[in-house]
Short mmCIF file of C-alpha atoms in Angstrom, two decimals:
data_model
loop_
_atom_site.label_atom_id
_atom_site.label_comp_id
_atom_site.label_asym_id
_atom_site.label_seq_id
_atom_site.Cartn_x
_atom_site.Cartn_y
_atom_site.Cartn_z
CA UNK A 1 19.88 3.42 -22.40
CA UNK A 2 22.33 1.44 -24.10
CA UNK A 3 22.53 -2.26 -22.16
CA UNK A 4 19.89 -0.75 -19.44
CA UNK A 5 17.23 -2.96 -18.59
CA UNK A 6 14.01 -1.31 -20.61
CA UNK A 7 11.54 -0.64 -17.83
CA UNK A 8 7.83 -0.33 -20.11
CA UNK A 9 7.53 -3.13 -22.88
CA UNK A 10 6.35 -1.56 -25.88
CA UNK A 11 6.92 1.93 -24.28
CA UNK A 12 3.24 2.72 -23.40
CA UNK A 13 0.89 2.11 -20.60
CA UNK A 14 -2.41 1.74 -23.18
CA UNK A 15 -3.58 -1.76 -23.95
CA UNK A 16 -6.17 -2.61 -26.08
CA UNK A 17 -7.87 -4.56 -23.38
CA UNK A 18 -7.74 -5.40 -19.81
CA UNK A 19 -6.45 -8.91 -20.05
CA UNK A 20 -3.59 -7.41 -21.73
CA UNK A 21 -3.12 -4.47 -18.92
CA UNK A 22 -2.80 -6.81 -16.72
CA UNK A 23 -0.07 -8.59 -18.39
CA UNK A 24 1.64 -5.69 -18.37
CA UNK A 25 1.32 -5.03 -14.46
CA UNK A 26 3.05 -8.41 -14.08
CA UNK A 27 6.01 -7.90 -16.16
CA UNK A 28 6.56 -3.70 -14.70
CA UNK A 29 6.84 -5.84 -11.57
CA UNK A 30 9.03 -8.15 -12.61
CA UNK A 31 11.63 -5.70 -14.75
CA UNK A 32 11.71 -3.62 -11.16
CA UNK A 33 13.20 -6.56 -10.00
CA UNK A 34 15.35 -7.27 -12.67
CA UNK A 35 16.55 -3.49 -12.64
CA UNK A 36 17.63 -4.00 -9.08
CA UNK A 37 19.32 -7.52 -9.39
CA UNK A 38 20.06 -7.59 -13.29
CA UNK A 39 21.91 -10.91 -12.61
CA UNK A 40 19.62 -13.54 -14.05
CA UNK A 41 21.15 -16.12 -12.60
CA UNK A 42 20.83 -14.73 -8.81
CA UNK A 43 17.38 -13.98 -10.31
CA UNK A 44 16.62 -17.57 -11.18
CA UNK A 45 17.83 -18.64 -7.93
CA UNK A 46 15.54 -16.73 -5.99
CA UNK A 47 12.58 -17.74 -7.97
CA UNK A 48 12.85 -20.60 -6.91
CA UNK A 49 12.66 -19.59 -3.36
CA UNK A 50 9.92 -17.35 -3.26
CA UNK A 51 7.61 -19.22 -5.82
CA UNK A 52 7.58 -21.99 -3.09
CA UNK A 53 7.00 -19.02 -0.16
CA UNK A 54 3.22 -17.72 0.10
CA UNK A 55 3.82 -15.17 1.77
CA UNK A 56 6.63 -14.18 -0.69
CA UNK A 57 3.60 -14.85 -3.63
CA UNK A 58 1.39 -12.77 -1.84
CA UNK A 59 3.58 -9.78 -1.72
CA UNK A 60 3.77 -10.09 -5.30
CA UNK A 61 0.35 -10.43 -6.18
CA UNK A 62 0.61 -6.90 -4.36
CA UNK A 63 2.80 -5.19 -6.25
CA UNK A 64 0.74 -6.44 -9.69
CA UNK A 65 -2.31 -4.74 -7.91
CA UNK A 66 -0.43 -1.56 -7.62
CA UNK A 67 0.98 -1.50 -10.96
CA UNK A 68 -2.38 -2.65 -12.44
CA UNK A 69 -4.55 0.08 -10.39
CA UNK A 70 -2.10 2.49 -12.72
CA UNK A 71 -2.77 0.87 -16.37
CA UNK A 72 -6.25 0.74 -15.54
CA UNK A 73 -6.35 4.41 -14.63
CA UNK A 74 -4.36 5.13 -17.77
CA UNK A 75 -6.91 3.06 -19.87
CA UNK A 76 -9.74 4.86 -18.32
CA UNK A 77 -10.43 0.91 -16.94
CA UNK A 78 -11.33 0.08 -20.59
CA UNK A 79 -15.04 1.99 -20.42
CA UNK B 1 -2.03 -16.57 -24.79
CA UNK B 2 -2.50 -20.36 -25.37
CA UNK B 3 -1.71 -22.48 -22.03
CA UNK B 4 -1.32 -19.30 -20.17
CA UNK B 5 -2.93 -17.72 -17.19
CA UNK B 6 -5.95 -15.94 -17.94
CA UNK B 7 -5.43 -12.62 -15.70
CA UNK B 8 -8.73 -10.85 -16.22
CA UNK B 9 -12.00 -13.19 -16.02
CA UNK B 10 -14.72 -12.52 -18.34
CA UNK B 11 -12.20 -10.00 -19.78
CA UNK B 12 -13.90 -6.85 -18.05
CA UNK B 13 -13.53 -4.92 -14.61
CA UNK B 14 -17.21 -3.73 -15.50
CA UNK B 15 -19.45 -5.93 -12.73
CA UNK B 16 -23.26 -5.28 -12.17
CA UNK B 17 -22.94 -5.51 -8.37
CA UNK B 18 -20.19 -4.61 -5.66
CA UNK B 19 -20.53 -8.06 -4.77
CA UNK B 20 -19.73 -9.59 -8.22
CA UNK B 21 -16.96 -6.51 -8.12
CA UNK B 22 -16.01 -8.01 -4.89
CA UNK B 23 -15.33 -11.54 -6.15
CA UNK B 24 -13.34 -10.24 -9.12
CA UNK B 25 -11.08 -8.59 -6.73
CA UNK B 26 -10.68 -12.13 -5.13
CA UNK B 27 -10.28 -13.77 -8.48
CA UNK B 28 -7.59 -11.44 -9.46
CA UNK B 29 -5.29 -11.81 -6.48
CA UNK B 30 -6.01 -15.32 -6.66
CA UNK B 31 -4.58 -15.33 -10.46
CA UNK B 32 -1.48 -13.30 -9.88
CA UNK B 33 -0.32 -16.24 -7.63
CA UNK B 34 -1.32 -18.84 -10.31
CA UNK B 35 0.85 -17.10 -12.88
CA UNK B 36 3.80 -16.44 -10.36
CA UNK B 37 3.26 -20.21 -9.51
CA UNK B 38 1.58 -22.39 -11.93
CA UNK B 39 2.24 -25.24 -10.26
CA UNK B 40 -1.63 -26.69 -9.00
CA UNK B 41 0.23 -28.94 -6.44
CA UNK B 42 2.11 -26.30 -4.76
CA UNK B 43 -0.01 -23.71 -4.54
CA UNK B 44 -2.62 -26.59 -2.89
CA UNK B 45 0.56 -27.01 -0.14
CA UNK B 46 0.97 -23.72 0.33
CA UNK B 47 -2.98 -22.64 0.78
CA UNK B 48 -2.63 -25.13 4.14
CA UNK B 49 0.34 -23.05 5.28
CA UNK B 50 -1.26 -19.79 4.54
CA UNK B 51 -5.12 -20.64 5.49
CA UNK B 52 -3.73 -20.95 8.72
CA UNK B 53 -1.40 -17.61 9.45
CA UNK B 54 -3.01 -14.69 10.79
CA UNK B 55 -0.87 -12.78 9.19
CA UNK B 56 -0.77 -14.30 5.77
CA UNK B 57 -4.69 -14.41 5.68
CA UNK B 58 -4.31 -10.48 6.61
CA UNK B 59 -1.65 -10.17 3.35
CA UNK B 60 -4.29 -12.05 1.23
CA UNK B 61 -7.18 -9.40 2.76
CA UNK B 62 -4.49 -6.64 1.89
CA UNK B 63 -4.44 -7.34 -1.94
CA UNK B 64 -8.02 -7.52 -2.35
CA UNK B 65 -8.80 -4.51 -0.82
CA UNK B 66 -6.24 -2.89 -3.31
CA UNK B 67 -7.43 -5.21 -5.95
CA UNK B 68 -10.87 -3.66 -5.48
CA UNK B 69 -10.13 -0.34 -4.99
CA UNK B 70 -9.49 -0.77 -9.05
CA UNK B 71 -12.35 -2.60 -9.63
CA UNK B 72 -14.67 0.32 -7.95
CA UNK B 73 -13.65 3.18 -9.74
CA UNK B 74 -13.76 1.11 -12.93
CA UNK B 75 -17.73 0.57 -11.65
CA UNK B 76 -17.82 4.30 -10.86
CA UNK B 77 -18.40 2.64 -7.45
CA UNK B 78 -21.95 1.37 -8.28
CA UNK B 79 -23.79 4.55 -7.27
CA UNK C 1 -24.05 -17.79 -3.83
CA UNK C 2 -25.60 -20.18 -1.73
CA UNK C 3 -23.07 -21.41 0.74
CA UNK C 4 -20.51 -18.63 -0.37
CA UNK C 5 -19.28 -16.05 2.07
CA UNK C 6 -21.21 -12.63 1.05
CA UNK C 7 -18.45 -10.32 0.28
CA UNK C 8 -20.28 -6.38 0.33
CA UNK C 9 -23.06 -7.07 3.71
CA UNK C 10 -26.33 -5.18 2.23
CA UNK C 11 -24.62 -4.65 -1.53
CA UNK C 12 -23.45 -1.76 -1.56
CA UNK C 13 -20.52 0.88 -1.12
CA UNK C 14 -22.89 3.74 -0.43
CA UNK C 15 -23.43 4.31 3.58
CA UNK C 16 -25.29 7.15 5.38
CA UNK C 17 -22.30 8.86 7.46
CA UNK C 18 -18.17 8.02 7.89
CA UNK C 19 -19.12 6.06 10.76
CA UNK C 20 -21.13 3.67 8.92
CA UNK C 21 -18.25 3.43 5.99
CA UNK C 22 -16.02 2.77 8.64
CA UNK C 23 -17.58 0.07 9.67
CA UNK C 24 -18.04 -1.56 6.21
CA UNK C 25 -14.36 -1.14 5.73
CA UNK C 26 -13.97 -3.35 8.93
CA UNK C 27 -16.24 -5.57 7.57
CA UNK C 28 -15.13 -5.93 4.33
CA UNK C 29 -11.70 -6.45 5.43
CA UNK C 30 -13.00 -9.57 7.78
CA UNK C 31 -14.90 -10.83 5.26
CA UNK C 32 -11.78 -11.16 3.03
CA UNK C 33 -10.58 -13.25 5.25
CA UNK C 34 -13.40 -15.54 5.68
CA UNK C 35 -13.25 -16.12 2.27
CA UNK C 36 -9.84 -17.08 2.30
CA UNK C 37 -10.38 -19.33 5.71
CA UNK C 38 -14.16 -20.76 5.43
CA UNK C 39 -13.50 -22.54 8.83
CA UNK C 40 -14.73 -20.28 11.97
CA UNK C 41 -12.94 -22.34 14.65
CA UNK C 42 -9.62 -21.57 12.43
CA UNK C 43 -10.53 -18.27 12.46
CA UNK C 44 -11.54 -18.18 15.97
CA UNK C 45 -7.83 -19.77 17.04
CA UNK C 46 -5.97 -17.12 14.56
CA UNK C 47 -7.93 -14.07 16.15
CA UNK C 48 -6.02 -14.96 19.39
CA UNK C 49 -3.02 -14.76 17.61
CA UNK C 50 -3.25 -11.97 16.03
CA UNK C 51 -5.30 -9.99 18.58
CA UNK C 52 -2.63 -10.21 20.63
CA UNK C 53 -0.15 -9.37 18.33
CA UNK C 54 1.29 -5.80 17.65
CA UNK C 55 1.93 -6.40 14.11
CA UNK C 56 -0.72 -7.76 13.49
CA UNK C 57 -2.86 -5.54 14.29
CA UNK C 58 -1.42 -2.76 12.70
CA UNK C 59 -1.54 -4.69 9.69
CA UNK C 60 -5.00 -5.05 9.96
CA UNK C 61 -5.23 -1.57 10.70
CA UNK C 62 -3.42 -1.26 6.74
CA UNK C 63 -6.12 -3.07 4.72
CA UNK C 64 -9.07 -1.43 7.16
CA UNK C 65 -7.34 2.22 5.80
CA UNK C 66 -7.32 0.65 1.91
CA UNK C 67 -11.06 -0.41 2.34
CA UNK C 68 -11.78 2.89 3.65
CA UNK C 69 -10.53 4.74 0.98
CA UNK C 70 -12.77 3.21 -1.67
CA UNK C 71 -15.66 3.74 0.39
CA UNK C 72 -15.20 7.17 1.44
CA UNK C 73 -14.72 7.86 -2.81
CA UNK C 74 -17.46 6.50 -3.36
CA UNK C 75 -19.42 8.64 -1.01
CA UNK C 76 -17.60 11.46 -2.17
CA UNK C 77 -16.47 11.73 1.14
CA UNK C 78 -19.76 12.66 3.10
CA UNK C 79 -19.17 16.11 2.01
CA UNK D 1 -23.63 1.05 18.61
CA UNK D 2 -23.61 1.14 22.39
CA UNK D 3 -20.32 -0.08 23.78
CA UNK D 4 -19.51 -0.42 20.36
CA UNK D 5 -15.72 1.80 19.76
CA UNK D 6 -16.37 5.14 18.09
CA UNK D 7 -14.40 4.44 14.44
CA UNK D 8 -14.44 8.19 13.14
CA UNK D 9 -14.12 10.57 15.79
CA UNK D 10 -16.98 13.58 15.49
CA UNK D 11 -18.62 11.91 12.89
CA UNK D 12 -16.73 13.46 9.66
CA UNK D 13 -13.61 13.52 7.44
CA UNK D 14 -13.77 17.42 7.05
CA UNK D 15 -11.31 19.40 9.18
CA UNK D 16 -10.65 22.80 9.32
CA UNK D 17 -6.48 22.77 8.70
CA UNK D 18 -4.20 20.11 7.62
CA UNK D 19 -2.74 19.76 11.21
CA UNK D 20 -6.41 18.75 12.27
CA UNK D 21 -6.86 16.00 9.14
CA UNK D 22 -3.28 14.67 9.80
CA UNK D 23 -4.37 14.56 13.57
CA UNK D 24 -7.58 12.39 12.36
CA UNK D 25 -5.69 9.93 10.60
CA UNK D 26 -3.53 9.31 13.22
CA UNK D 27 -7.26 8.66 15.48
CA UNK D 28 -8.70 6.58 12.79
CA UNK D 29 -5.32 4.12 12.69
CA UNK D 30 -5.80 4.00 16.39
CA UNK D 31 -9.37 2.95 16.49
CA UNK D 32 -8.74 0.20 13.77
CA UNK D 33 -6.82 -1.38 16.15
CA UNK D 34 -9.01 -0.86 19.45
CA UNK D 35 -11.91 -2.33 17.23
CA UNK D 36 -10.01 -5.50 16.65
CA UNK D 37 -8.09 -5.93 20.25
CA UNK D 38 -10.87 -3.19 22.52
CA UNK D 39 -8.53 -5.19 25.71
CA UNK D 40 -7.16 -1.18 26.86
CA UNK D 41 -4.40 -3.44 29.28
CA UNK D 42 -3.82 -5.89 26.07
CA UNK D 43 -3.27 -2.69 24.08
CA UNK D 44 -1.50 -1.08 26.61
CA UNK D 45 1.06 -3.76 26.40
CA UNK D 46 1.56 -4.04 23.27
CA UNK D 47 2.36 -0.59 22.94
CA UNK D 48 5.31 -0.62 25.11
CA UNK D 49 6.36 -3.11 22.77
CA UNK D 50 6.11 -1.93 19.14
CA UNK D 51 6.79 1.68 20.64
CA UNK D 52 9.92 0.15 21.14
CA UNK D 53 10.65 -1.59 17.62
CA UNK D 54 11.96 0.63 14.77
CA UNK D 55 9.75 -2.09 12.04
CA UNK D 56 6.18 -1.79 13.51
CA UNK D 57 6.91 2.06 14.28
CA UNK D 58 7.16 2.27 10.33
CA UNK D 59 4.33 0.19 9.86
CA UNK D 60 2.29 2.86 11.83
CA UNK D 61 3.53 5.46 9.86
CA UNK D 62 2.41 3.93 6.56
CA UNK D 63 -1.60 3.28 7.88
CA UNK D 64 -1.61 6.68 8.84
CA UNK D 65 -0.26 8.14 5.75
CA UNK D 66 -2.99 5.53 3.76
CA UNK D 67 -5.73 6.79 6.04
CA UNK D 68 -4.16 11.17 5.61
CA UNK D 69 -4.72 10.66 1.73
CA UNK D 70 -8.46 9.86 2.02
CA UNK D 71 -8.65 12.75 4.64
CA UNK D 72 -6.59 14.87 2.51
CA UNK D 73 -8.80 13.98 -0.62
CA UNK D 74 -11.95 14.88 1.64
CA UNK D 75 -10.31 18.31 2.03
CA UNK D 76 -9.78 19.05 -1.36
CA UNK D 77 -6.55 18.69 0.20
CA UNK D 78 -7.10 22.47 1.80
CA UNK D 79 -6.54 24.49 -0.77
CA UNK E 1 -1.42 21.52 21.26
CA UNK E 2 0.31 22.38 23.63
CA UNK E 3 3.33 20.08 23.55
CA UNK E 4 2.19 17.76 21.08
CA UNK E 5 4.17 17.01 18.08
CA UNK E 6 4.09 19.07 15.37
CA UNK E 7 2.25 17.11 12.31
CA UNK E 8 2.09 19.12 9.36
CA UNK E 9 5.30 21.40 9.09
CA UNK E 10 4.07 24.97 7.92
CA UNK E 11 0.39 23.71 8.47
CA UNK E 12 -0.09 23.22 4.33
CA UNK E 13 0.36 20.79 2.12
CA UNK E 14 1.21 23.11 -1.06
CA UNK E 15 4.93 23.72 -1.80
CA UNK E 16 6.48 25.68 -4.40
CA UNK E 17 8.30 23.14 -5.99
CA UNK E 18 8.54 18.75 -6.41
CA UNK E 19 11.92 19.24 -4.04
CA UNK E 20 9.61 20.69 -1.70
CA UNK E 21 7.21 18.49 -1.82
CA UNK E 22 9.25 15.20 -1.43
CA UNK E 23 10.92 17.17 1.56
CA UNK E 24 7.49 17.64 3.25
CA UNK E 25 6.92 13.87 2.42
CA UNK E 26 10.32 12.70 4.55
CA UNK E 27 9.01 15.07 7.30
CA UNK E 28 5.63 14.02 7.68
CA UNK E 29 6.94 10.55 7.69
CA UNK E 30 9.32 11.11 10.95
CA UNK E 31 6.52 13.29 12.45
CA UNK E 32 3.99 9.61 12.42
CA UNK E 33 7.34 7.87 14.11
CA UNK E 34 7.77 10.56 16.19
CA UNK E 35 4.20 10.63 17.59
CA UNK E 36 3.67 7.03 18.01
CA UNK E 37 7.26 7.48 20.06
CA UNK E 38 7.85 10.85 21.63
CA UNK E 39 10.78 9.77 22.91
CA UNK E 40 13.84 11.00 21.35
CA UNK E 41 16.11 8.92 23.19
CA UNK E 42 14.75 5.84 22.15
CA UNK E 43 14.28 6.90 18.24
CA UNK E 44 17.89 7.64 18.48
CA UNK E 45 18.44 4.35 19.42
CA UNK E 46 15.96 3.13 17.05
CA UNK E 47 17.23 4.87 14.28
CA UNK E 48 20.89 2.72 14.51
CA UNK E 49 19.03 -0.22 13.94
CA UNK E 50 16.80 0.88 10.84
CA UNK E 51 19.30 2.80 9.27
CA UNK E 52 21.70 -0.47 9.09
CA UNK E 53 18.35 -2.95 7.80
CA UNK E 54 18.02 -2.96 4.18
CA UNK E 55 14.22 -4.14 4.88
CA UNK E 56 14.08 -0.97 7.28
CA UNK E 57 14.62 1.55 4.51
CA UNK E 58 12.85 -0.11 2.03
CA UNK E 59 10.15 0.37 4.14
CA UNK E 60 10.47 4.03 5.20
CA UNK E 61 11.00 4.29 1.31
CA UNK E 62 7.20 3.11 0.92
CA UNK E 63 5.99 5.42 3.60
CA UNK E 64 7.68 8.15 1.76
CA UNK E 65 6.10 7.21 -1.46
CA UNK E 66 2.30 7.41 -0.05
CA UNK E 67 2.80 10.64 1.67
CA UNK E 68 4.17 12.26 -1.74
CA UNK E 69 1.40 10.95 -3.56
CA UNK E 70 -0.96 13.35 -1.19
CA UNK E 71 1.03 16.28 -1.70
CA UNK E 72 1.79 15.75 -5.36
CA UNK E 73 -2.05 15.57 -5.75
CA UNK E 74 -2.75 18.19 -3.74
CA UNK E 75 0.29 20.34 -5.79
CA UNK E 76 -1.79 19.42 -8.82
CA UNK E 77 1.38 17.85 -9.69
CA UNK E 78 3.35 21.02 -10.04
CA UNK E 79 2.17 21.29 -13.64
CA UNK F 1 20.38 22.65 0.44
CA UNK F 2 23.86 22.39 0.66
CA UNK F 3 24.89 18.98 1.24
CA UNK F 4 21.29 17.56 1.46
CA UNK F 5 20.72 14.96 -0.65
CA UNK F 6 18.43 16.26 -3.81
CA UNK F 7 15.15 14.12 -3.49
CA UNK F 8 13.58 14.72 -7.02
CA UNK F 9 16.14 14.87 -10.26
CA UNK F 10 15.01 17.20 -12.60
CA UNK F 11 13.42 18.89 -10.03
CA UNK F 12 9.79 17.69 -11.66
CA UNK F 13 7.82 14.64 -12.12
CA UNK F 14 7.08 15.28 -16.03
CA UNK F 15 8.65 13.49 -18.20
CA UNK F 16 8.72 12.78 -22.04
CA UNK F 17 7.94 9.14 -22.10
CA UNK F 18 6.49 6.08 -19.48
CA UNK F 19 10.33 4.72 -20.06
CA UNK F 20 11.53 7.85 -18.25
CA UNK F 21 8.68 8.43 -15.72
CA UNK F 22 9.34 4.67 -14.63
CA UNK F 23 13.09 4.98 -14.25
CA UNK F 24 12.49 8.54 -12.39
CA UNK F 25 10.22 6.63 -10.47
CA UNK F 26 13.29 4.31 -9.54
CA UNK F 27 15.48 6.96 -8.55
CA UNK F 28 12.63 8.47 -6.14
CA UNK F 29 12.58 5.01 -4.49
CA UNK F 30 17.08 5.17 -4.08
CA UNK F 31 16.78 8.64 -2.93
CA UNK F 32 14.41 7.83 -0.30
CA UNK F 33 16.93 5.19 0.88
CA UNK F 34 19.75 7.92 0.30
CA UNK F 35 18.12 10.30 2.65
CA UNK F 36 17.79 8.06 5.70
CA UNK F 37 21.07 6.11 5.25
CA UNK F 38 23.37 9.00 3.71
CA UNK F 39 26.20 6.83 4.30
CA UNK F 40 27.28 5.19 0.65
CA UNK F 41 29.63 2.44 2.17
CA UNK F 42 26.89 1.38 4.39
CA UNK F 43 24.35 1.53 1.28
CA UNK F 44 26.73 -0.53 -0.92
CA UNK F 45 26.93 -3.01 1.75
CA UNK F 46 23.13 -3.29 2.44
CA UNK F 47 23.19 -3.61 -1.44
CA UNK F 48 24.61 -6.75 -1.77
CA UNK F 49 22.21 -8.04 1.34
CA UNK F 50 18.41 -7.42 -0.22
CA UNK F 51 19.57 -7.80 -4.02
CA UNK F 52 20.01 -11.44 -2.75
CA UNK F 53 17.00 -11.76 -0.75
CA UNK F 54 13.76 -12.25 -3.17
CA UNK F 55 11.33 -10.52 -0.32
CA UNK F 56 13.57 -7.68 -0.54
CA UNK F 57 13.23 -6.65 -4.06
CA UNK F 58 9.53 -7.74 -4.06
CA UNK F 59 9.51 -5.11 -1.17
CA UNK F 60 11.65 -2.68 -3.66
CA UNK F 61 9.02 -3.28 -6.69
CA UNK F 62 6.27 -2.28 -4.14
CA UNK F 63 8.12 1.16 -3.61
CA UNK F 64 8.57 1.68 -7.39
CA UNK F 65 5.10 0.89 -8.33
CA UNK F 66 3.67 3.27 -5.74
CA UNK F 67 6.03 5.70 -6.79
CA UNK F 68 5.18 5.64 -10.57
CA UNK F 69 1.75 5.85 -10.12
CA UNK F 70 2.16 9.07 -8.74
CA UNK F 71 4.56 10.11 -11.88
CA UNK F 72 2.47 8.29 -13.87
CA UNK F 73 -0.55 10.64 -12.89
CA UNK F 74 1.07 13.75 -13.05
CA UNK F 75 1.58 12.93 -16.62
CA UNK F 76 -1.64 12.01 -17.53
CA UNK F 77 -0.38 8.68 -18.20
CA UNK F 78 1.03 9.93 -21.08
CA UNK F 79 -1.57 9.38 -23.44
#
């Protein structure tokens, strides 16, 4: 791994609740981002950019679906 | 959590109806914008530009159908 | 409710043949967007747009497909 | 129904080979988009233009790989 | 058939191996593009273009990804 | 195979830990990419295009989460 970015906080995709699976949909988005652009300052830069675009916030709110549709699976949607 | 976002309302994908299921799916898109822009004042700005793009409104339609698809199984689709 | 767009028309995921499903997932997908844009003469203006647009419609062809595929689960496909 | 357009063609999501179900999805992404533009010249000209554009010929490829999966699923995937 | 495209290469979704299976994935892919646009001429052309647009293969990239997720489920995952 | 680019690493989707599925699940997303455009000097340059462009690597994170959730599956989500 060494200075690799780490791609699953806390190295699991169980939470103890759904709040908290969601959480972690958000940030699984936002380290595949920062694995592809690791510069946080290009990073910053675009933030900017698409957090005033909403079609750009829409396409995220996407992606945290489709990593959230995952956790929930994993936590067997917290039955 | 504190001033944060809350992702998950009511803490629970479990609804009693598809149509409470339904407007959790809405809720939840609606929150991954908030927390990729907390800003009240431009998200208002940018639900003008959006409300009124075809093909945004379609993007928005797009995430809750995903958003649901969750939802559903978690219900074990109502039957 | 009251004034509040009804999400799932008759309240429920469970329909009598594909053809039926189908048409829920059209539905469903068009009421998404009503939510989103309340206003029917908005609407009305935007379906020109988009009707006539080849993107468009194959992007509402997307979220019809996602719609679909909750609905078809949870009729266990009409087998 | 009446003039209404047919949305799943012979009424079912079972096929007899995977060459059939892949041939379904391809029907079903087609009908989507007669049921939201049923113009046949409209559609006819559109076609000569996303035909033509390397972007929307994608775009059709990923509805009818969304709508294969649920016709796959249907099929216990013919095994 | 006749002289119809091809959709399913080898008629079956089941491969012998993940290598396979992501193959099959890439080919059922082209074989949507190719239907929606028998031409081969004009995919050539096409192809140019998408092959020198970072959005382009980012996109075929998601097609890709959908159509594995079929086979892989139908594999059973190659467990 | 030959010179064919290989499409899955390993040659399976199990893996030990989430960490690894995920990153295996960002290789699946390059290779994709790889196969199409097979040229590295035009991938490089492309590179440097959509790792500035914040729809781009939304667009990328959308590949990757599709992706896992396959991997993510075929490991029982690791729990």
């Amino acid at each position: 791994m060494g200075a690799a970015v780490e791609l699953v906080p806390g190295g699991s995709l169980l939470t103890d609740t759904p709040e908290e699976g969601r959480a972690l949909a958000v940030r699984l988005a936002r380290l595949s981002v920062k694995t592809t652009q690791p510069d946080a300052e290009v990073r910053g830069r675009l933030r900017t950019v698409y957090a005033e675009n909403a079609d750009s916030l829409i396409a995220v709110a996407q992606v945290v679906a489709i990593e959230f549709a995952t956790i929930a699976a994993a936590n067997n949607y917290w039955r």
